[in-house]
Short mmCIF file of C-alpha atoms (C1' of nucleotides) in Angstrom, two decimals:
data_model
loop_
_atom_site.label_atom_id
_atom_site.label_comp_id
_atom_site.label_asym_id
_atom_site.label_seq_id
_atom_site.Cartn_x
_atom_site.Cartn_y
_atom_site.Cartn_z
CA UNK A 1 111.28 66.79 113.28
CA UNK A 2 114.92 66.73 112.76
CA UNK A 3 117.16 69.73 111.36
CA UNK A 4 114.95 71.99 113.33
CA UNK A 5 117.68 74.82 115.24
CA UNK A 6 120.22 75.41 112.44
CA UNK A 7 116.84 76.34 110.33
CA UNK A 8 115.18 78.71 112.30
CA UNK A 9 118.57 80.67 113.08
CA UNK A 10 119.13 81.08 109.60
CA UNK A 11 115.46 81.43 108.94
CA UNK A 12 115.75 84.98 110.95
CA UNK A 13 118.64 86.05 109.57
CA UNK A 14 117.41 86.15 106.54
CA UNK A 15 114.31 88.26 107.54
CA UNK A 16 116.84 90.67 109.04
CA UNK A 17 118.71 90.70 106.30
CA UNK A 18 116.14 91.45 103.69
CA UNK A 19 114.67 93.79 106.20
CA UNK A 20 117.83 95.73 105.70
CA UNK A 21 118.10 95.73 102.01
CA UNK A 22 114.64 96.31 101.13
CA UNK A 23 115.10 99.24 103.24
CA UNK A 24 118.13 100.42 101.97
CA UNK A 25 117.32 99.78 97.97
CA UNK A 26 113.12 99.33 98.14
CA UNK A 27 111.59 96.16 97.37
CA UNK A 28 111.74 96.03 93.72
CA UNK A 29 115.90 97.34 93.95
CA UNK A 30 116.51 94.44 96.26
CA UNK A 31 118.31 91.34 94.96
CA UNK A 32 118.29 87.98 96.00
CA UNK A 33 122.08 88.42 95.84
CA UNK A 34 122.35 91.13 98.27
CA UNK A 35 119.97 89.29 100.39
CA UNK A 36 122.23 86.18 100.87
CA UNK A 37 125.30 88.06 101.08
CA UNK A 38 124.25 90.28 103.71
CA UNK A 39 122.54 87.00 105.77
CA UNK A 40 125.85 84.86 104.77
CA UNK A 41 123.11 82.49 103.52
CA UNK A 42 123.37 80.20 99.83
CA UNK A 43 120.52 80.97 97.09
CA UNK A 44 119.54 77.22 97.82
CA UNK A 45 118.66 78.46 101.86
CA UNK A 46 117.09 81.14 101.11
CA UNK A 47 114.31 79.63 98.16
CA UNK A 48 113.79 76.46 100.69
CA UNK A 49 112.97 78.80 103.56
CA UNK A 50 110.80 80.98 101.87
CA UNK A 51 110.44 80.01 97.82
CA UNK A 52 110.36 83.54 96.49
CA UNK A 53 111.43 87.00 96.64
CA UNK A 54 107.82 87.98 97.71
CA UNK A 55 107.77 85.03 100.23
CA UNK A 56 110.53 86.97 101.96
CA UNK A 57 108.48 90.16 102.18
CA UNK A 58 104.97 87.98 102.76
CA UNK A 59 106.92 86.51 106.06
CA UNK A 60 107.56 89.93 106.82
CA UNK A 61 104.58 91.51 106.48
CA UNK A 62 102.77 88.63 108.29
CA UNK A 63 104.69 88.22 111.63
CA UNK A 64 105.03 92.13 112.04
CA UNK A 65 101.02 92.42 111.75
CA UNK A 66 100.81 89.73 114.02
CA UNK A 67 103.06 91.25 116.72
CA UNK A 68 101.53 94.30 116.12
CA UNK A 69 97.79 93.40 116.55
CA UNK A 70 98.59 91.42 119.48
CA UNK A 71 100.10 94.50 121.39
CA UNK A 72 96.86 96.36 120.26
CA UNK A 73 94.67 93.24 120.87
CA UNK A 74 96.03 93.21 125.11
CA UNK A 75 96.02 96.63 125.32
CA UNK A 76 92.45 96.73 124.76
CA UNK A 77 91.42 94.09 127.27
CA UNK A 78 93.14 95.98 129.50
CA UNK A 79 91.53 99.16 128.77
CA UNK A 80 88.16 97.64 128.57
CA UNK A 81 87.08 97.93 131.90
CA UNK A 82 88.42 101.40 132.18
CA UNK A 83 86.41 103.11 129.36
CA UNK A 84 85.69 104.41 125.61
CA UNK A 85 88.10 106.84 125.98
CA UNK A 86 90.96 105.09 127.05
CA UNK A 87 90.13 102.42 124.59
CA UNK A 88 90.79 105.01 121.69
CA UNK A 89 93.97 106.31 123.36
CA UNK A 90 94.86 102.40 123.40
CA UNK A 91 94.61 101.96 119.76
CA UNK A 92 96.21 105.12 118.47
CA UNK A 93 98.57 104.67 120.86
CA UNK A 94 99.97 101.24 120.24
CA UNK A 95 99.87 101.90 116.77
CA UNK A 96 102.34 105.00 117.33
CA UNK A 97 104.52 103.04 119.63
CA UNK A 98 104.99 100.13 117.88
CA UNK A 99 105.92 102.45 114.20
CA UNK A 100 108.35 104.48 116.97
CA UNK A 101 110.07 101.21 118.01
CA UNK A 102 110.11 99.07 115.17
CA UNK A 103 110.73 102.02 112.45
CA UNK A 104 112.49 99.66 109.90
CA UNK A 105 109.74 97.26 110.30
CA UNK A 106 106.96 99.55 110.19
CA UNK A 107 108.13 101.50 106.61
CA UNK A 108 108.23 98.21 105.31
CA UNK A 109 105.01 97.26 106.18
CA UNK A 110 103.34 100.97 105.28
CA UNK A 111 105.45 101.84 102.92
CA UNK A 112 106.58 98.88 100.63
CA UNK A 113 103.89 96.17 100.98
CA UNK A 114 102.63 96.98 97.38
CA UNK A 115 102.02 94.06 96.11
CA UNK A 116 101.62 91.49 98.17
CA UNK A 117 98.18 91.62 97.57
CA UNK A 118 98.19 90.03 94.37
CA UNK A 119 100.34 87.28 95.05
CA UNK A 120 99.06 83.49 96.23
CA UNK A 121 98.98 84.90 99.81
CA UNK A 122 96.54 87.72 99.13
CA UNK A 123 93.53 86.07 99.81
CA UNK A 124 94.84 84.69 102.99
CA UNK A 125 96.27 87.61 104.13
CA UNK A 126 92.95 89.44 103.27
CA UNK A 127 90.94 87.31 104.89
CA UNK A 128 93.32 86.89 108.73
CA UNK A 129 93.34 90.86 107.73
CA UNK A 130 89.43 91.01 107.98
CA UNK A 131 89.18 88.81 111.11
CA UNK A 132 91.39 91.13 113.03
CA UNK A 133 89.72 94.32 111.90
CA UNK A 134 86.33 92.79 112.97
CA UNK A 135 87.76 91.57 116.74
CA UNK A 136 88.57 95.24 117.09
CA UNK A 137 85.25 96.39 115.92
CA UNK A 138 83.52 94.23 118.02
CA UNK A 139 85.30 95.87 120.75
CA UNK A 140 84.31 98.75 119.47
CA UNK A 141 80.61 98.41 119.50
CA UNK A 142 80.20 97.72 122.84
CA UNK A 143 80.69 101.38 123.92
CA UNK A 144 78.67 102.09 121.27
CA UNK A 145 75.63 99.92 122.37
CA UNK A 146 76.88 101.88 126.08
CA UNK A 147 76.22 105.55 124.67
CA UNK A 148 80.21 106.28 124.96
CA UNK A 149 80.60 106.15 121.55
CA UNK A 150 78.80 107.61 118.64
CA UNK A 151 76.87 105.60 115.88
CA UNK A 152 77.91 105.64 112.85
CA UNK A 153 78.44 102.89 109.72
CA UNK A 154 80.18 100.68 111.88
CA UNK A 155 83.30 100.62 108.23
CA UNK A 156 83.89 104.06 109.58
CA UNK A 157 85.30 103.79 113.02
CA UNK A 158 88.55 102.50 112.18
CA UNK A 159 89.26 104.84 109.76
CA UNK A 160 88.41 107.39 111.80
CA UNK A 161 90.88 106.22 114.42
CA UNK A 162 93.99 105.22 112.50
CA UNK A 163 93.52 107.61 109.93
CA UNK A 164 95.58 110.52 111.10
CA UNK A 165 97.69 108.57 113.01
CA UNK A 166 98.74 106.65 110.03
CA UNK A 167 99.26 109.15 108.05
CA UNK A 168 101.38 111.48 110.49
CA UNK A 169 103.43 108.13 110.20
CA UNK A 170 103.73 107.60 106.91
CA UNK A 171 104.59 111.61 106.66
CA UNK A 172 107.12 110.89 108.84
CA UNK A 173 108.31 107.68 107.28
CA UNK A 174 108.81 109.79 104.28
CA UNK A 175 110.45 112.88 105.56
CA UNK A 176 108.27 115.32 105.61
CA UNK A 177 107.60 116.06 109.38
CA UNK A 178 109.46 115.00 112.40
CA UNK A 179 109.19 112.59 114.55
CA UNK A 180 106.21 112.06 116.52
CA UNK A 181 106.31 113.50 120.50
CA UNK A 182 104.55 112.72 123.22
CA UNK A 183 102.58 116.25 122.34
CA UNK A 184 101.23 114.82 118.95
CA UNK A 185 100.73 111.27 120.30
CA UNK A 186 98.33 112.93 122.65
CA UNK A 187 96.87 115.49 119.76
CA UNK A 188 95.96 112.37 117.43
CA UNK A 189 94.45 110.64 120.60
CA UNK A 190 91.95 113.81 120.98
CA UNK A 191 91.26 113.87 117.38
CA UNK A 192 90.84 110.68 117.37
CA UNK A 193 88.24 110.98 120.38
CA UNK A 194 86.55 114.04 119.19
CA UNK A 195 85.71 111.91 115.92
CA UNK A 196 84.12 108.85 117.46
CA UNK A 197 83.90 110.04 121.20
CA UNK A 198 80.24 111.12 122.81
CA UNK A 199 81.22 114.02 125.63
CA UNK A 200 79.66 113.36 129.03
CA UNK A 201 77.68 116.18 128.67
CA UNK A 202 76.02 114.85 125.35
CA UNK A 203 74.75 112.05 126.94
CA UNK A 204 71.52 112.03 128.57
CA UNK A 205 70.55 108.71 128.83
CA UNK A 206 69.95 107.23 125.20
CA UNK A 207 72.83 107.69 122.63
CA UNK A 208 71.95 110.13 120.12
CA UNK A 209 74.29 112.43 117.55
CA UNK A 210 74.21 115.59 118.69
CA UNK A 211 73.58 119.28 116.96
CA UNK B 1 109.77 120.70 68.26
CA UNK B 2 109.81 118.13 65.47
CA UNK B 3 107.82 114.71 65.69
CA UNK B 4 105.32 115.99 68.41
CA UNK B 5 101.99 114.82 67.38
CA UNK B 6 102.82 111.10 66.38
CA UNK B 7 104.81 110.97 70.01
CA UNK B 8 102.04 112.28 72.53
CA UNK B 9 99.53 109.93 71.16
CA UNK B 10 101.61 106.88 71.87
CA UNK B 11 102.91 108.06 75.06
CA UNK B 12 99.64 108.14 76.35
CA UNK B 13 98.37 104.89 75.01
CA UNK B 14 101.26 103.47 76.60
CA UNK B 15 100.89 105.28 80.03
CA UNK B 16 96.98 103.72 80.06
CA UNK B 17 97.92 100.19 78.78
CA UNK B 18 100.78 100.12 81.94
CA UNK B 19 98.15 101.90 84.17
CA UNK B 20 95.76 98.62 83.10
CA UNK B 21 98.16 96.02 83.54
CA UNK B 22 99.93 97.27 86.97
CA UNK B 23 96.36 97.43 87.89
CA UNK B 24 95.61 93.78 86.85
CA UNK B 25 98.35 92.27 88.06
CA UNK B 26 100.06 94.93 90.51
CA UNK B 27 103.55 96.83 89.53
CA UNK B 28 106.27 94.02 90.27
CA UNK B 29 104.81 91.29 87.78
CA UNK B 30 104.06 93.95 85.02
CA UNK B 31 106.52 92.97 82.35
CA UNK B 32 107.32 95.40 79.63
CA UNK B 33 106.56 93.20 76.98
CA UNK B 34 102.78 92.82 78.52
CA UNK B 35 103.16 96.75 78.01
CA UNK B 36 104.15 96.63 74.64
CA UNK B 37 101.54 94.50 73.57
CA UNK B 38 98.43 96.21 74.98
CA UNK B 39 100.08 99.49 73.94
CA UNK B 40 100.38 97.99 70.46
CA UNK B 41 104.10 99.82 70.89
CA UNK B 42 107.18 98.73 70.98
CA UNK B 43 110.19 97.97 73.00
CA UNK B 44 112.19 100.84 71.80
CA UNK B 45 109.20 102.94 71.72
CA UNK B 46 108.61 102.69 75.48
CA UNK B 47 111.88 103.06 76.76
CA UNK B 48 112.15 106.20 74.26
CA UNK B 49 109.72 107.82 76.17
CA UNK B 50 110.25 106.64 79.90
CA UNK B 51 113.88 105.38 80.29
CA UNK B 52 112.71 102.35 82.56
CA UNK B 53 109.74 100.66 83.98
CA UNK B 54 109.69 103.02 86.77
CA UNK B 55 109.87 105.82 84.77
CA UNK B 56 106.18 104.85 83.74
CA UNK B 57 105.04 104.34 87.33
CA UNK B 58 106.87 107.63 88.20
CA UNK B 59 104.90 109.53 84.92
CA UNK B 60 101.61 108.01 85.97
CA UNK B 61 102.15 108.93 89.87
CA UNK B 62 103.10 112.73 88.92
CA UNK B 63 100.14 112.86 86.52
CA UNK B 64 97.93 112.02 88.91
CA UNK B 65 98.93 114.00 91.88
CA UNK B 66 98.84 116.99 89.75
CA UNK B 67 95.72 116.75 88.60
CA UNK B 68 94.34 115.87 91.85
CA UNK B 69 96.20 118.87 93.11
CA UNK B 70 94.96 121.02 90.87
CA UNK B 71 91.42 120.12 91.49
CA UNK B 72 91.72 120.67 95.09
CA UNK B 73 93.33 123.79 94.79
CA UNK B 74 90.82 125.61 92.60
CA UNK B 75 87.72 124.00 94.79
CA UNK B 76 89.48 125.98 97.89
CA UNK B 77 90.47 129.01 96.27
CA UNK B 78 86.45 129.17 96.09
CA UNK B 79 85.69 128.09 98.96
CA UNK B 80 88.07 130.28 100.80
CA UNK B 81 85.73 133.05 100.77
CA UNK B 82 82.81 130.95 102.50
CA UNK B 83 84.93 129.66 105.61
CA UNK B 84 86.69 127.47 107.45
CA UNK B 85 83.83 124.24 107.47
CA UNK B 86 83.74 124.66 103.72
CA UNK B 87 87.56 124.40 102.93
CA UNK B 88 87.67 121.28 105.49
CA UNK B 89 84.40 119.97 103.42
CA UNK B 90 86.70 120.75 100.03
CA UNK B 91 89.74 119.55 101.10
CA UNK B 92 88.26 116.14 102.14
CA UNK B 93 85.46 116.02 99.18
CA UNK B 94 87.64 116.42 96.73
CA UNK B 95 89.93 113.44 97.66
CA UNK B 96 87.24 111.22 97.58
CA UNK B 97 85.34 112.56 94.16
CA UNK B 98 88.69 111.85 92.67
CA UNK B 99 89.47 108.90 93.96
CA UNK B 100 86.00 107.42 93.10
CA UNK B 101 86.55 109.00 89.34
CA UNK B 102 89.50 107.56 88.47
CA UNK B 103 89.52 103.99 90.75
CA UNK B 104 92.66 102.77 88.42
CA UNK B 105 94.50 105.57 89.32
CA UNK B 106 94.23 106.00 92.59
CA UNK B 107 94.76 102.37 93.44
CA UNK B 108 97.85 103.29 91.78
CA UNK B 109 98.88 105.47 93.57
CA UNK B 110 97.86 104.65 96.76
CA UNK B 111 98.40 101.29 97.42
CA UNK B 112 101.07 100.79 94.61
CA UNK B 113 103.84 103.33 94.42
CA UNK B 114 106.10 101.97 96.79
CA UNK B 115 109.55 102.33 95.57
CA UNK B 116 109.07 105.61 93.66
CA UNK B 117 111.02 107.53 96.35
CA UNK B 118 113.97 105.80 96.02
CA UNK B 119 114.72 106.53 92.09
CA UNK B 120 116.53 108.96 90.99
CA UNK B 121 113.19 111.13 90.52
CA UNK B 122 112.78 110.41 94.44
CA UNK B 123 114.17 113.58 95.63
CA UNK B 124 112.38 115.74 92.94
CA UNK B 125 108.89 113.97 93.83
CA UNK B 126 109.56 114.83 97.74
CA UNK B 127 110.32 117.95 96.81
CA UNK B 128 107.43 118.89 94.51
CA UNK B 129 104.93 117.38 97.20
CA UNK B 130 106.19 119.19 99.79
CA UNK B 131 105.61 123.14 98.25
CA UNK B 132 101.92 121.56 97.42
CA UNK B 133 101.39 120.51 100.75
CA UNK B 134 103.10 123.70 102.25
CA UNK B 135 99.99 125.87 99.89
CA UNK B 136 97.70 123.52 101.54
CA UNK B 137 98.94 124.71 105.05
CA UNK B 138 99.05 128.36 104.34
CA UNK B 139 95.71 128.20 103.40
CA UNK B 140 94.40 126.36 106.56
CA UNK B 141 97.33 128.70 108.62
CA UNK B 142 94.77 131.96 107.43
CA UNK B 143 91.68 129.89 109.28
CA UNK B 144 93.96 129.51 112.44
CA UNK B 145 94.33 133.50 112.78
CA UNK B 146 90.63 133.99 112.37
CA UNK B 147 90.31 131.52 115.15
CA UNK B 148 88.37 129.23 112.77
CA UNK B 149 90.75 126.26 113.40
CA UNK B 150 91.81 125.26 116.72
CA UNK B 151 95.99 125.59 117.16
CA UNK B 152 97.92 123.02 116.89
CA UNK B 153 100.83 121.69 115.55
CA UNK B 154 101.12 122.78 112.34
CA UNK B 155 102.05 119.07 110.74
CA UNK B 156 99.01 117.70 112.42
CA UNK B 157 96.50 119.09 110.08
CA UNK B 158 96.82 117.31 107.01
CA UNK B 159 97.21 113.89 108.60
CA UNK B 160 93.41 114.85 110.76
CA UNK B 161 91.88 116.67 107.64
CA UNK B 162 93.11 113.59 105.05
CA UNK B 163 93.92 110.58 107.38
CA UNK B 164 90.37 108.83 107.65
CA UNK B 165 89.26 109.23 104.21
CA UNK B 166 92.36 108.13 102.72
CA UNK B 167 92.52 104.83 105.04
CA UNK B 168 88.35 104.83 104.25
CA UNK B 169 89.37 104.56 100.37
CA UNK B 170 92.61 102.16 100.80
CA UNK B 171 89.89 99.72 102.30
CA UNK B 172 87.58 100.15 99.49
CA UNK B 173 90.25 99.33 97.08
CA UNK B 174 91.48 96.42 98.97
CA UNK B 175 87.43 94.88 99.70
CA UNK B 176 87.24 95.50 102.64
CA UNK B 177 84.03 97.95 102.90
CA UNK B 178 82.05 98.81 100.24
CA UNK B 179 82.50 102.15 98.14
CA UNK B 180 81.96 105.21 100.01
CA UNK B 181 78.43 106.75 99.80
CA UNK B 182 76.86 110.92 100.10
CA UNK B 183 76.10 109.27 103.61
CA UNK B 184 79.69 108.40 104.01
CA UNK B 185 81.56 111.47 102.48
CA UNK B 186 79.43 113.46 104.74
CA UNK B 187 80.36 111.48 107.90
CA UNK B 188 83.96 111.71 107.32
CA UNK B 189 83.72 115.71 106.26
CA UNK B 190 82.01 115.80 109.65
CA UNK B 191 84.64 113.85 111.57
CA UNK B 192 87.39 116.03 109.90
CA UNK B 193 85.41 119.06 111.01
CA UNK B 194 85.65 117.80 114.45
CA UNK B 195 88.89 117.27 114.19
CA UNK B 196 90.37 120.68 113.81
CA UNK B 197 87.64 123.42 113.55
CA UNK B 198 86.07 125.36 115.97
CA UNK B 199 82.51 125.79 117.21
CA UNK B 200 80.70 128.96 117.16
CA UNK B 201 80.31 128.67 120.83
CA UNK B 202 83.53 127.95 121.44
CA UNK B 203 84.69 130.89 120.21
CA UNK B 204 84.51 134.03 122.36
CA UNK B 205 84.12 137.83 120.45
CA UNK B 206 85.36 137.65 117.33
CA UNK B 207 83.36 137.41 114.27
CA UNK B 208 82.95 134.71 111.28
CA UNK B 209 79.75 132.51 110.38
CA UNK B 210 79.97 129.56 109.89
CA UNK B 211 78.38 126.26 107.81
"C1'" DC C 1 124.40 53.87 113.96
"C1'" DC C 2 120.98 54.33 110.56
"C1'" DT C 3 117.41 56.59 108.19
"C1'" DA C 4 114.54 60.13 106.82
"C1'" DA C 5 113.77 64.82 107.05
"C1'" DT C 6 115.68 69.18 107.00
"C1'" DC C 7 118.68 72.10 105.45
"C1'" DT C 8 122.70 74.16 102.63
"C1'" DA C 9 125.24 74.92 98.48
"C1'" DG C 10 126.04 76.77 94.02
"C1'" DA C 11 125.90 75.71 89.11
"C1'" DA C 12 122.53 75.73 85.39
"C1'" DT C 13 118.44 77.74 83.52
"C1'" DA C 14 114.81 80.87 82.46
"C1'" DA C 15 112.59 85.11 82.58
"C1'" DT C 16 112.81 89.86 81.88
"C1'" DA C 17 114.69 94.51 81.88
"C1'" DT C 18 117.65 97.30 79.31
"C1'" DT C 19 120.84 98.68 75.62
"C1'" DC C 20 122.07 99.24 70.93
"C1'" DT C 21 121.88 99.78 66.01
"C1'" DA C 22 119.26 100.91 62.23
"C1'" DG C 23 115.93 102.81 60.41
"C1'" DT C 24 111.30 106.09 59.64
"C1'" DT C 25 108.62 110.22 60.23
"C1'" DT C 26 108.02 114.91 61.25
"C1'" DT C 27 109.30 119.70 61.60
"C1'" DG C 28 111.18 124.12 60.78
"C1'" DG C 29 113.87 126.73 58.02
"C1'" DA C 30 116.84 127.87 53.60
"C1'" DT D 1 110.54 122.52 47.55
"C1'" DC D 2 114.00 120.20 49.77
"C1'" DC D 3 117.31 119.42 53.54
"C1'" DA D 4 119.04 118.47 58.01
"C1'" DA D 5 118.09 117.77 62.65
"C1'" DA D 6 115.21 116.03 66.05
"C1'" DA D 7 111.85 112.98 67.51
"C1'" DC D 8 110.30 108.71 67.20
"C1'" DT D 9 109.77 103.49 66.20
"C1'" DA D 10 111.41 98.87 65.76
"C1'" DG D 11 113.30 94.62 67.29
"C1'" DA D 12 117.57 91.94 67.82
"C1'" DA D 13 121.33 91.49 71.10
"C1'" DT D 14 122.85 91.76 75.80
"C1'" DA D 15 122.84 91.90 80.76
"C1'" DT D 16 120.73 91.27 84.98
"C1'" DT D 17 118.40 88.67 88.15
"C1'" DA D 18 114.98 85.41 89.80
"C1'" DT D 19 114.22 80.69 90.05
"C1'" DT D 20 115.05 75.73 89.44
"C1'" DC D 21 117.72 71.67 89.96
"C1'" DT D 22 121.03 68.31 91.55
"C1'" DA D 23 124.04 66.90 95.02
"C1'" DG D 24 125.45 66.66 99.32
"C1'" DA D 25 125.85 67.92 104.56
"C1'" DT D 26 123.63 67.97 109.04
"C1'" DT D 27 120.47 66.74 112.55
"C1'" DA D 28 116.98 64.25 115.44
"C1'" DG D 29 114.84 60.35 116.72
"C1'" DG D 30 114.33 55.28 116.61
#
DNA sequence: CCTAATCTAGAATAATATTCTAGTTTTGGA
DNA sequence: TCCAAAACTAGAATATTATTCTAGATTAGG
């Protein structure tokens, strides 16, 4: 496979490029122009690495799930053996770090997505989307087959996790708070516990919901 | 005010033929002249009314928040003589009853408004959603004195009363789980409950009922 | 050192948003 | 009733921008 290095450095810069501009301008403001100025790339690199404006922001989107589910995906086998709780304060958690440290990245991906849905890639996205969600739910119902977790429709318990998290993210994304501290990392782990979590002293012996 | 009649009635045909065909085939592909067509309207018709393309998006995305404002505004003011649970069971009911009322427009403007804050109507929205949110707060602030709502952070509550059910309703629109249920409105009332209010046991002296 | 694959370039093209000019209809007041 | 101004509609002309196409440069392996 010849041609390979040249490629893949260019390949990147044009990710960080766009990155920049769609950031800058939004998606839809973006041109292919600005794109190829910014990454010193021709029109003619740009459509053979990635054939379309929303092939740009599909690459995107893709590799920074990827990275980010991984991150989620080790913390939890790590956190397995330890316990419910510190599962949940695994999966809030990574999500917050990873939005903290990749902020750029992480607007994109919350905030600009849109429509990538619709395009050719939807259904594959969709459907990798869907596998990942239900690795993390399996994890999930193990401490709930273990009593350390409530029951509840199993659709629920991500939602109930991410939920505020995401949205304190998105709030900050946008403005409207600031930044997340260590203080409300630790409040949306609670919450996030309080939601899904089963106290020690609710459990005698067989799971149940309590009140 | 000359011409008004003739002028509101093709406004809104055009608003619901864009809201139809962003919905078919999301906001970036939408062409005007797709518009146009299903609007039976024309070119200088549509940009007579909303400047640009975004200036629809932006008209349907204001619409919609203020009605769903509205709606949520007038449920607490009732409920804000019954208690704490019952604004929390408002504030969270009434996203959902929306959302599941007008599907179209939600999946608007939840999954597809991305750009809107960076046009020129960006600052205006921002500022118009945050004095609605801020009369959210104060109302939940009032439940905090009583000692109805646990303290915390005041930009945590929205996020923990709103976070689940909106991520619940993003994955209905996208397939992923299927439409929410009495069972599951109640669960994630319940969760939201959880996540900010306090028990009546909890609570040492001071009165208030409660459910 | 040759060949095929990969990659780069940028001009040419096509699609689409937006502007512009020319009307038509409605309204409120003289 | 009739007039002028404002609101509105229409669609051709223009401008912007994505995408395609052709030609050529570079690289890796045989």
């Amino acid at each position: 496979m010849p041609g390979q290095f040249r490629g893949q450095v260019r390949r990147r810069r044009i990710l960080e490029a766009a990155l920049e501009i769609f950031t800058e301008r939004g998606v839809a403001d973006a041109t292919i122009a600005a794109i190829c100025e910014r990454a010193g790339a021709s029109i003619g690199s740009v459509y053979h690495h990635f054939g379309n404006k929303e092939g740009i922001a599909a690459a995107l989107y893709e590799q920074g799930l990827e990275e980010h589910f991984d991150r989620m995906l080790s913390g939890l086998e790590g956190a397995g053996r330890t316990g419910a709780r510190e599962s949940v304060a695994v999966l809030v958690g990574t999500f917050m770090d990873w939005c903290l440290e990749n902020p750029e990245w992480a607007r994109f991906i919350l905030l600009m997505r849109s429509g990538l849905m619709h395009g050719p890639e939807g259904e594959r996205f969709a459907s990798v989307n869907r596998e990942r969600l239900d690795i993390l739910r399996g994890y999930l119902m193990r401490f709930v087959q273990g009593g350390e977790l409530r029951a509840l429709p199993e659709e629920l318990y991500l939602p109930l996790l991410h939920g505020p998290a995401q949205l304190y993210i998105r709030a900050w994304m946008a403005g409207r708070v600031p930044a997340p501290t260590p203080a409300h990392r630790a409040a949306l782990i609670d919450a996030a516990w309080r939601a899904v979590g089963v106290e020690d002293r609710e459990r005698g012996g067989s799971a149940s919901p309590r009140r």
